[in-house]
Short mmCIF file of C-alpha atoms in Angstrom, two decimals:
data_model
loop_
_atom_site.label_atom_id
_atom_site.label_comp_id
_atom_site.label_asym_id
_atom_site.label_seq_id
_atom_site.Cartn_x
_atom_site.Cartn_y
_atom_site.Cartn_z
CA UNK A 1 -14.33 -17.22 0.47
CA UNK A 2 -12.13 -17.99 -2.48
CA UNK A 3 -8.75 -17.89 -0.78
CA UNK A 4 -9.54 -19.88 2.37
CA UNK A 5 -6.52 -22.05 3.06
CA UNK A 6 -7.03 -25.80 3.37
CA UNK A 7 -5.40 -28.17 5.84
CA UNK A 8 -5.45 -31.99 6.04
CA UNK A 9 -4.32 -34.37 8.80
CA UNK A 10 -2.99 -37.91 8.98
CA UNK A 11 -2.55 -39.66 12.34
CA UNK A 12 -0.32 -42.65 13.01
CA UNK A 13 -0.30 -44.58 16.27
CA UNK A 14 -2.39 -44.50 19.39
CA UNK A 15 -5.68 -43.06 20.63
CA UNK A 16 -3.71 -40.33 22.37
CA UNK A 17 -2.36 -39.16 19.01
CA UNK A 18 -5.90 -39.07 17.61
CA UNK A 19 -7.08 -36.89 20.49
CA UNK A 20 -4.12 -34.53 19.97
CA UNK A 21 -4.66 -34.31 16.20
CA UNK A 22 -8.22 -33.15 16.91
CA UNK A 23 -6.94 -30.43 19.24
CA UNK A 24 -4.36 -29.29 16.65
CA UNK A 25 -7.09 -29.29 13.97
CA UNK A 26 -9.27 -27.03 16.12
CA UNK A 27 -6.39 -24.52 16.37
CA UNK A 28 -6.27 -24.37 12.54
CA UNK A 29 -10.04 -23.88 12.38
CA UNK A 30 -9.71 -20.95 14.80
CA UNK A 31 -7.22 -19.41 12.35
CA UNK A 32 -9.74 -19.66 9.51
CA UNK A 33 -8.47 -22.81 7.80
CA UNK A 34 -10.83 -25.26 6.15
CA UNK A 35 -10.19 -28.92 7.05
CA UNK A 36 -10.29 -31.38 4.14
CA UNK A 37 -9.66 -35.09 3.77
CA UNK A 38 -6.01 -36.16 3.46
CA UNK A 39 -6.65 -37.52 -0.04
CA UNK A 40 -7.74 -34.06 -1.26
CA UNK A 41 -5.62 -31.11 -2.37
CA UNK A 42 -4.65 -28.97 0.63
CA UNK A 43 -2.25 -26.09 1.29
CA UNK A 44 -0.90 -27.74 4.43
CA UNK A 45 -0.61 -31.42 5.39
CA UNK A 46 0.05 -32.28 9.04
CA UNK A 47 1.31 -35.80 9.80
CA UNK A 48 1.13 -36.86 13.46
CA UNK A 49 3.83 -39.52 13.84
CA UNK A 50 4.39 -42.49 16.12
CA UNK A 51 7.57 -44.25 17.19
CA UNK A 52 6.23 -47.38 18.84
CA UNK A 53 6.53 -49.75 15.89
CA UNK A 54 8.95 -50.04 13.01
CA UNK A 55 6.06 -49.94 10.66
CA UNK A 56 5.00 -46.45 11.76
CA UNK A 57 8.49 -45.12 10.98
CA UNK A 58 8.44 -46.56 7.47
CA UNK A 59 4.90 -45.46 6.72
CA UNK A 60 5.81 -41.82 7.25
CA UNK A 61 7.62 -41.56 3.89
CA UNK A 62 4.70 -43.18 2.07
CA UNK A 63 2.26 -40.71 3.63
CA UNK A 64 4.44 -37.77 2.60
CA UNK A 65 4.37 -39.10 -0.99
CA UNK A 66 0.54 -39.28 -0.86
CA UNK A 67 0.42 -35.64 0.21
CA UNK A 68 2.79 -34.63 -2.59
CA UNK A 69 0.63 -36.49 -5.10
CA UNK A 70 -2.45 -34.51 -3.99
CA UNK A 71 -0.56 -31.20 -4.14
CA UNK A 72 3.14 -31.10 -5.04
CA UNK A 73 3.49 -27.55 -3.70
CA UNK A 74 1.85 -28.25 -0.34
CA UNK A 75 3.55 -27.34 2.93
CA UNK A 76 4.16 -30.56 4.88
CA UNK A 77 4.51 -30.60 8.68
CA UNK A 78 5.56 -33.53 10.89
CA UNK A 79 4.60 -33.60 14.58
CA UNK A 80 4.34 -36.30 17.25
CA UNK A 81 6.61 -38.82 18.95
CA UNK A 82 8.88 -39.63 16.02
CA UNK A 83 9.23 -35.89 15.33
CA UNK A 84 10.49 -35.41 18.90
CA UNK A 85 12.87 -38.38 18.83
CA UNK A 86 14.36 -38.02 15.34
CA UNK A 87 13.56 -34.51 14.11
CA UNK A 88 16.57 -34.28 11.74
CA UNK A 89 15.70 -37.61 10.17
CA UNK A 90 12.16 -36.46 9.37
CA UNK A 91 13.35 -33.03 8.22
CA UNK A 92 15.59 -34.76 5.67
CA UNK A 93 12.63 -36.60 4.07
CA UNK A 94 11.96 -35.13 0.63
CA UNK A 95 8.97 -32.77 0.78
CA UNK A 96 8.91 -32.16 4.56
CA UNK A 97 9.04 -28.45 5.39
CA UNK A 98 8.58 -28.24 9.15
CA UNK A 99 9.14 -30.61 12.08
CA UNK A 100 7.70 -29.73 15.49
CA UNK A 101 8.58 -31.44 18.77
CA UNK A 102 6.55 -32.39 21.83
CA UNK A 103 5.73 -28.91 23.11
CA UNK A 104 5.79 -27.00 19.81
CA UNK A 105 3.05 -29.06 18.12
CA UNK A 106 0.35 -27.34 20.21
CA UNK A 107 1.56 -23.92 19.00
CA UNK A 108 1.63 -25.09 15.40
CA UNK A 109 -0.17 -22.07 13.92
CA UNK A 110 2.55 -19.77 15.30
CA UNK A 111 4.98 -21.33 12.81
CA UNK A 112 2.89 -20.68 9.71
CA UNK A 113 4.03 -17.17 8.78
CA UNK A 114 5.85 -18.39 5.72
CA UNK A 115 4.46 -21.34 3.77
CA UNK A 116 7.11 -21.35 1.03
CA UNK A 117 8.71 -24.73 0.40
CA UNK A 118 12.12 -25.35 1.99
CA UNK A 119 14.99 -27.38 0.57
CA UNK A 120 15.38 -28.92 3.99
CA UNK A 121 12.77 -29.23 6.72
CA UNK A 122 12.99 -26.64 9.49
CA UNK A 123 13.13 -28.13 12.99
CA UNK A 124 11.65 -26.63 16.16
CA UNK A 125 12.13 -29.21 18.86
CA UNK A 126 12.54 -28.66 22.60
CA UNK A 127 14.75 -30.65 24.91
CA UNK A 128 12.30 -33.22 26.25
CA UNK A 129 12.92 -31.91 29.81
CA UNK A 130 11.00 -28.80 28.72
CA UNK A 131 7.87 -30.87 28.00
CA UNK A 132 6.61 -30.35 31.51
CA UNK A 133 3.33 -28.53 30.91
CA UNK A 134 0.03 -30.18 30.10
CA UNK A 135 -2.16 -29.62 27.05
CA UNK A 136 -5.62 -31.16 27.26
CA UNK A 137 -7.09 -32.82 24.18
CA UNK A 138 -10.10 -34.75 23.04
CA UNK A 139 -11.05 -36.13 19.66
CA UNK A 140 -14.17 -37.05 17.80
CA UNK A 141 -12.85 -40.07 15.89
CA UNK A 142 -16.34 -40.71 14.62
CA UNK A 143 -19.82 -39.71 15.69
CA UNK A 144 -20.13 -42.46 18.28
CA UNK A 145 -17.08 -42.21 20.54
CA UNK A 146 -14.49 -39.68 21.61
CA UNK A 147 -10.99 -40.11 22.99
CA UNK A 148 -10.44 -37.90 26.04
CA UNK A 149 -6.82 -37.30 27.03
CA UNK A 150 -6.38 -37.09 30.81
CA UNK A 151 -2.61 -37.61 31.21
CA UNK A 152 0.62 -37.36 29.22
CA UNK A 153 4.23 -38.53 29.57
CA UNK A 154 5.65 -41.34 31.70
CA UNK A 155 8.05 -41.65 34.64
CA UNK A 156 8.61 -45.37 34.12
CA UNK A 157 11.91 -46.53 32.69
CA UNK A 158 10.99 -49.69 30.75
CA UNK A 159 14.14 -50.73 28.91
CA UNK A 160 12.51 -51.04 25.44
CA UNK A 161 10.45 -47.84 25.43
CA UNK A 162 11.12 -44.41 23.92
CA UNK A 163 7.90 -42.79 25.13
CA UNK A 164 9.52 -40.93 28.08
CA UNK A 165 12.04 -39.56 25.55
CA UNK A 166 9.25 -38.61 23.14
CA UNK A 167 6.67 -37.28 25.59
CA UNK A 168 8.51 -36.29 28.76
CA UNK A 169 7.58 -36.68 32.43
CA UNK A 170 4.21 -37.87 33.71
CA UNK A 171 1.76 -35.00 34.06
CA UNK A 172 -2.01 -34.74 34.27
CA UNK A 173 -4.87 -32.51 33.31
CA UNK A 174 -6.71 -30.80 36.16
CA UNK A 175 -9.81 -32.65 37.26
CA UNK A 176 -11.92 -29.59 36.49
CA UNK A 177 -10.63 -29.43 32.91
CA UNK A 178 -11.22 -33.16 32.28
CA UNK A 179 -14.80 -32.80 33.53
CA UNK A 180 -15.38 -29.71 31.36
CA UNK A 181 -14.06 -31.56 28.29
CA UNK A 182 -16.28 -34.54 29.13
CA UNK A 183 -19.32 -32.24 29.31
CA UNK A 184 -18.41 -30.62 25.98
CA UNK A 185 -18.19 -34.07 24.38
CA UNK A 186 -21.52 -35.25 25.79
CA UNK A 187 -23.24 -32.05 24.62
CA UNK A 188 -22.24 -32.98 21.06
CA UNK A 189 -24.36 -36.12 21.32
CA UNK A 190 -21.42 -38.51 21.50
CA UNK A 191 -22.39 -41.62 23.44
CA UNK A 192 -19.02 -43.05 24.51
CA UNK A 193 -15.86 -41.52 25.94
CA UNK A 194 -12.60 -43.49 25.99
CA UNK A 195 -10.08 -42.23 28.56
CA UNK A 196 -6.62 -42.03 27.11
CA UNK A 197 -3.07 -41.06 28.10
CA UNK A 198 0.42 -42.55 28.15
CA UNK A 199 0.07 -43.97 31.66
CA UNK A 200 -3.45 -43.11 32.81
CA UNK A 201 -3.26 -45.03 36.09
CA UNK A 202 -0.68 -42.40 37.12
CA UNK A 203 -3.37 -39.71 36.80
CA UNK A 204 -3.09 -36.90 39.34
CA UNK A 205 0.68 -36.56 39.19
CA UNK A 206 1.74 -33.17 37.90
CA UNK A 207 -1.79 -31.77 37.97
CA UNK A 208 -0.36 -28.42 39.07
CA UNK A 209 2.81 -28.40 36.95
CA UNK A 210 4.76 -30.05 39.76
CA UNK A 211 4.75 -33.53 41.27
CA UNK A 212 1.98 -32.62 43.70
CA UNK A 213 -0.94 -35.03 43.79
CA UNK A 214 -4.36 -33.80 44.72
CA UNK A 215 -6.38 -36.40 42.86
CA UNK A 216 -5.90 -40.07 42.03
CA UNK A 217 -7.11 -42.14 39.11
CA UNK A 218 -9.94 -43.40 41.32
CA UNK A 219 -11.00 -39.79 42.07
CA UNK A 220 -11.07 -39.14 38.33
CA UNK A 221 -13.20 -42.22 37.63
CA UNK A 222 -15.67 -41.31 40.41
CA UNK A 223 -15.98 -37.69 39.22
CA UNK A 224 -16.51 -38.68 35.57
CA UNK A 225 -19.16 -41.18 36.63
CA UNK A 226 -21.24 -38.26 37.88
CA UNK A 227 -21.12 -36.22 34.65
CA UNK A 228 -24.63 -35.94 33.19
CA UNK A 229 -25.34 -37.09 29.66
CA UNK A 230 -22.51 -39.58 29.14
CA UNK A 231 -23.84 -43.01 28.26
CA UNK A 232 -20.57 -44.91 28.39
CA UNK A 233 -17.06 -44.44 29.75
CA UNK A 234 -14.25 -46.81 28.82
CA UNK A 235 -10.80 -47.03 30.43
CA UNK A 236 -8.37 -47.66 27.58
CA UNK A 237 -5.04 -49.08 28.76
CA UNK A 238 -3.90 -49.20 32.39
CA UNK A 239 -0.78 -50.67 34.00
CA UNK A 240 -1.53 -53.72 36.20
CA UNK A 241 0.31 -52.22 39.19
CA UNK A 242 -1.84 -49.07 38.97
CA UNK A 243 -5.18 -50.84 38.54
CA UNK A 244 -6.33 -50.99 42.15
CA UNK A 245 -9.08 -53.14 43.69
CA UNK A 246 -11.05 -49.99 44.55
CA UNK A 247 -11.14 -48.97 40.87
CA UNK A 248 -12.17 -52.46 39.73
CA UNK A 249 -14.92 -52.59 42.38
CA UNK A 250 -16.17 -49.10 41.47
CA UNK A 251 -16.36 -49.97 37.75
CA UNK A 252 -18.29 -53.15 38.60
CA UNK A 253 -21.05 -51.04 40.23
CA UNK A 254 -20.97 -48.10 37.81
CA UNK A 255 -23.79 -47.42 35.38
CA UNK A 256 -21.51 -45.64 32.89
CA UNK A 257 -18.08 -47.30 33.14
CA UNK A 258 -18.13 -50.43 31.00
CA UNK A 259 -16.68 -53.86 31.96
CA UNK A 260 -13.70 -53.68 29.61
CA UNK A 261 -10.05 -53.40 30.66
CA UNK A 262 -6.92 -53.34 28.54
CA UNK A 263 -3.93 -54.27 30.70
CA UNK A 264 -0.37 -54.42 29.32
CA UNK A 265 1.47 -57.59 30.32
CA UNK A 266 4.41 -57.58 27.83
CA UNK A 267 5.71 -60.99 28.96
CA UNK A 268 4.49 -64.00 30.93
CA UNK A 269 8.05 -64.72 32.11
CA UNK A 270 9.30 -63.03 35.29
CA UNK A 271 12.88 -63.14 33.94
CA UNK A 272 11.86 -61.09 30.93
CA UNK A 273 9.64 -58.73 32.98
CA UNK A 274 12.67 -57.96 35.15
CA UNK A 275 14.88 -57.38 32.09
CA UNK A 276 12.17 -55.04 30.74
CA UNK A 277 12.09 -53.23 34.13
CA UNK A 278 8.34 -53.63 34.38
CA UNK A 279 6.95 -52.73 37.81
CA UNK A 280 5.23 -56.02 38.60
CA UNK A 281 5.64 -59.77 38.22
CA UNK A 282 3.25 -62.22 36.56
CA UNK A 283 1.69 -63.12 39.92
CA UNK A 284 0.28 -59.60 40.25
CA UNK A 285 -1.17 -59.85 36.74
CA UNK A 286 -2.95 -63.11 37.63
CA UNK A 287 -4.33 -61.37 40.71
CA UNK A 288 -5.71 -58.41 38.67
CA UNK A 289 -7.44 -60.68 36.15
CA UNK A 290 -8.92 -62.82 38.95
CA UNK A 291 -10.23 -59.73 40.76
CA UNK A 292 -11.92 -58.38 37.62
CA UNK A 293 -13.53 -61.73 36.81
CA UNK A 294 -14.66 -62.16 40.42
CA UNK A 295 -16.73 -58.95 40.41
CA UNK A 296 -17.46 -58.79 36.64
CA UNK A 297 -17.58 -62.36 35.24
CA UNK A 298 -18.49 -61.05 31.75
CA UNK A 299 -15.76 -58.39 31.60
CA UNK A 300 -13.60 -58.23 28.50
CA UNK A 301 -9.86 -58.14 29.23
CA UNK A 302 -7.33 -57.22 26.53
CA UNK A 303 -3.59 -57.81 26.88
CA UNK A 304 -0.51 -56.16 25.32
CA UNK A 305 2.39 -58.56 24.82
CA UNK A 306 5.84 -58.14 23.24
CA UNK A 307 7.62 -61.07 21.57
CA UNK A 308 11.31 -61.36 20.75
CA UNK A 309 12.70 -59.15 23.51
CA UNK A 310 16.52 -59.60 23.84
CA UNK A 311 17.28 -62.75 25.82
CA UNK A 312 13.81 -64.26 25.27
CA UNK A 313 14.58 -67.96 24.83
CA UNK A 314 12.16 -70.57 23.51
CA UNK A 315 11.52 -71.50 27.14
CA UNK A 316 10.64 -67.91 28.05
CA UNK A 317 8.32 -67.63 25.07
CA UNK A 318 6.56 -70.92 25.85
CA UNK A 319 6.18 -69.71 29.43
CA UNK A 320 4.38 -66.62 28.07
CA UNK A 321 2.27 -68.69 25.68
CA UNK A 322 1.16 -71.10 28.40
CA UNK A 323 0.57 -68.25 30.85
CA UNK A 324 -1.77 -66.49 28.41
CA UNK A 325 -3.43 -69.71 27.30
CA UNK A 326 -4.39 -70.50 30.91
CA UNK A 327 -5.46 -66.94 31.76
CA UNK A 328 -9.08 -65.83 31.46
CA UNK A 329 -8.42 -62.99 29.02
CA UNK A 330 -10.36 -62.07 25.88
CA UNK A 331 -7.86 -60.96 23.22
CA UNK A 332 -4.18 -60.02 22.74
CA UNK A 333 -2.43 -57.09 21.07
CA UNK A 334 0.85 -58.64 19.93
CA UNK A 335 3.90 -56.46 19.29
CA UNK A 336 7.07 -57.80 17.69
CA UNK A 337 10.02 -56.29 19.55
CA UNK A 338 12.02 -53.82 17.47
CA UNK A 339 15.21 -52.04 18.54
CA UNK A 340 14.89 -48.37 19.42
CA UNK A 341 17.82 -45.95 19.59
CA UNK A 342 18.71 -44.62 23.06
CA UNK A 343 17.04 -47.50 24.89
CA UNK A 344 18.81 -49.93 27.20
CA UNK A 345 17.28 -52.93 25.43
CA UNK A 346 18.91 -51.93 22.13
CA UNK A 347 22.32 -52.43 23.79
CA UNK A 348 21.47 -55.85 25.23
CA UNK A 349 23.03 -59.02 23.85
CA UNK A 350 21.19 -62.26 23.02
CA UNK A 351 19.33 -60.71 20.11
CA UNK A 352 16.41 -62.85 18.95
CA UNK A 353 16.56 -63.43 15.16
CA UNK A 354 13.82 -61.61 13.21
CA UNK A 355 12.53 -64.87 11.77
CA UNK A 356 12.01 -66.24 15.30
CA UNK A 357 10.31 -63.01 16.42
CA UNK A 358 7.87 -63.27 13.50
CA UNK A 359 7.10 -66.92 14.21
CA UNK A 360 6.38 -66.19 17.88
CA UNK A 361 4.21 -63.24 16.91
CA UNK A 362 2.19 -65.46 14.57
CA UNK A 363 1.69 -68.04 17.33
CA UNK A 364 0.35 -65.44 19.74
CA UNK A 365 -1.92 -63.90 17.10
CA UNK A 366 -3.38 -67.37 16.60
CA UNK A 367 -3.89 -67.66 20.35
CA UNK A 368 -5.59 -64.25 20.37
CA UNK A 369 -8.09 -65.37 17.71
CA UNK A 370 -8.84 -68.47 19.80
CA UNK A 371 -9.28 -66.39 22.97
CA UNK A 372 -11.59 -63.88 21.27
CA UNK A 373 -13.71 -66.69 19.82
CA UNK A 374 -14.00 -68.37 23.23
CA UNK A 375 -14.98 -65.06 24.84
CA UNK A 376 -17.63 -64.38 22.18
CA UNK A 377 -19.00 -67.91 22.60
CA UNK A 378 -19.28 -67.36 26.35
CA UNK A 379 -21.46 -64.31 25.64
CA UNK A 380 -24.00 -66.02 23.35
CA UNK A 381 -27.47 -66.02 24.89
CA UNK A 382 -26.74 -62.96 27.06
CA UNK A 383 -28.50 -59.61 26.79
CA UNK A 384 -26.22 -56.66 26.08
CA UNK A 385 -26.41 -53.03 24.98
CA UNK A 386 -24.88 -52.25 21.59
CA UNK A 387 -23.64 -48.86 20.42
CA UNK A 388 -23.72 -48.76 16.62
CA UNK A 389 -20.92 -47.11 14.62
CA UNK A 390 -21.18 -44.81 11.64
CA UNK A 391 -19.73 -46.76 8.73
CA UNK A 392 -21.34 -48.90 6.06
CA UNK A 393 -19.00 -51.89 5.74
CA UNK A 394 -20.01 -53.98 2.74
CA UNK A 395 -23.69 -53.62 3.49
CA UNK A 396 -23.38 -54.08 7.26
CA UNK A 397 -23.29 -51.79 10.26
CA UNK A 398 -21.03 -52.80 13.16
CA UNK A 399 -21.33 -52.04 16.85
CA UNK A 400 -19.81 -52.94 20.19
CA UNK A 401 -21.46 -54.22 23.33
CA UNK A 402 -20.43 -52.65 26.62
CA UNK A 403 -18.05 -55.60 27.14
CA UNK A 404 -16.52 -55.15 23.69
CA UNK A 405 -18.17 -57.92 21.68
CA UNK A 406 -18.29 -56.79 18.04
CA UNK A 407 -21.66 -57.32 16.38
CA UNK A 408 -23.06 -56.77 12.88
CA UNK A 409 -26.44 -56.36 11.23
CA UNK A 410 -27.53 -55.20 7.74
CA UNK A 411 -26.73 -51.52 7.14
CA UNK A 412 -29.32 -49.06 8.37
CA UNK A 413 -28.38 -45.38 8.72
CA UNK A 414 -31.03 -44.93 11.43
CA UNK A 415 -28.95 -47.11 13.75
CA UNK A 416 -25.85 -44.89 13.66
CA UNK A 417 -24.90 -43.62 17.13
CA UNK A 418 -27.85 -45.31 18.84
CA UNK A 419 -27.89 -47.77 21.73
CA UNK A 420 -30.04 -50.90 21.62
CA UNK A 421 -30.63 -53.85 23.89
CA UNK A 422 -29.93 -57.09 22.07
CA UNK A 423 -29.58 -60.78 22.72
CA UNK A 424 -26.37 -62.22 21.26
CA UNK A 425 -27.33 -65.20 19.09
CA UNK A 426 -24.54 -66.66 16.96
CA UNK A 427 -21.06 -66.09 15.60
CA UNK A 428 -20.94 -65.39 11.86
CA UNK A 429 -18.30 -66.87 9.55
CA UNK A 430 -16.30 -63.62 9.76
CA UNK A 431 -16.12 -64.01 13.55
CA UNK A 432 -18.59 -61.20 14.37
CA UNK A 433 -21.75 -61.81 16.38
CA UNK A 434 -25.34 -61.70 15.12
CA UNK A 435 -28.17 -60.73 17.47
CA UNK A 436 -31.89 -60.16 17.97
CA UNK A 437 -33.42 -57.02 19.47
CA UNK A 438 -34.87 -57.34 22.97
CA UNK A 439 -38.26 -55.86 23.90
CA UNK A 440 -38.12 -53.25 21.19
CA UNK A 441 -39.18 -53.21 17.59
CA UNK A 442 -36.40 -53.66 15.08
CA UNK A 443 -35.50 -50.28 13.60
CA UNK A 444 -37.32 -49.87 10.27
CA UNK A 445 -35.11 -50.42 7.24
#
């Protein structure tokens, strides 16, 4: 077919965005479009935006330029969180033709009647109150794992966060639909499913388009555990106040759910947690970590932390540093606070200078490297199962154990998307772990 139109996608931000890009891409495929790589010439470029970090905002313009370089006459569409929050700003970027908000992005092909270039981007963006229906998504990021969206939106009112403004109220997929999507994924031979959403511990709310709850997050976890053919299930990020003992205990006994939790903390100072309007204090966080380690001593625990929030003094920061240093966690995701329009935090006084924010961020990144190293060292000599990924990285193939230790071995295409029992042996100079196979012949080179 000579005149088959081509479409390319670029995703910024979180796992949830990746799952939604995949769903949007499937709608183009159903309309007869051919998907190509973003670096290739395409008729349409779709950029799925993020608003969580400053960097994501700035990168948008660079990505638009890349698209224009590949095809100066291409039709460029912006969707995603930033497109919902600042549609006019994106529409004004040179080369952008169409900006779609939170609900419109899933009806993207309805807006493609006319692909002629516009002087100014056209905006179709709902009031965020209208984003009250649920669209299920799942993505195949690579051949080894898929991101399965189970929930969207958030009812929390953290003072620094624009996500409720960008994604609307908390709402969930029906349990039946999640299970059907999980089966579809496993039938494609994908070995690992990562559950994703904005606030997945809130799963069940809005399952029927209202606030009615029929299922809880624990119900979801139990039901997914029974789906045939899934080798691994991973809970991505879950709020500490929504991670219940019953869920932790269930994961500890599950054959498919892996011992890996990512739990946002944001600050180790109760003063700052209160100013952020988080729904817990540090004592609860200590309790969650202790509970996980009690029933799963080898579990990997990741932490989100924000530095430089308004009013964060040196004392507050050192409180956070010491808190994390003493806590049995495995790595940190460090975010440098950046002001966001229409948030309470942006109006707060006691602004922390950028230079100080950067210094604090660097200190915590250093602590994260130390934590990860200590966790990897604690795992040497243990037997684990590794799922190998699909990329040749400078002659090596990488993989992850169930408890998220990253390993490497010389590249061998036969290993891609396979699970192997290994004994973790030593940490290489690049910080990754080397291993030996257990009770099975090494895969032939």
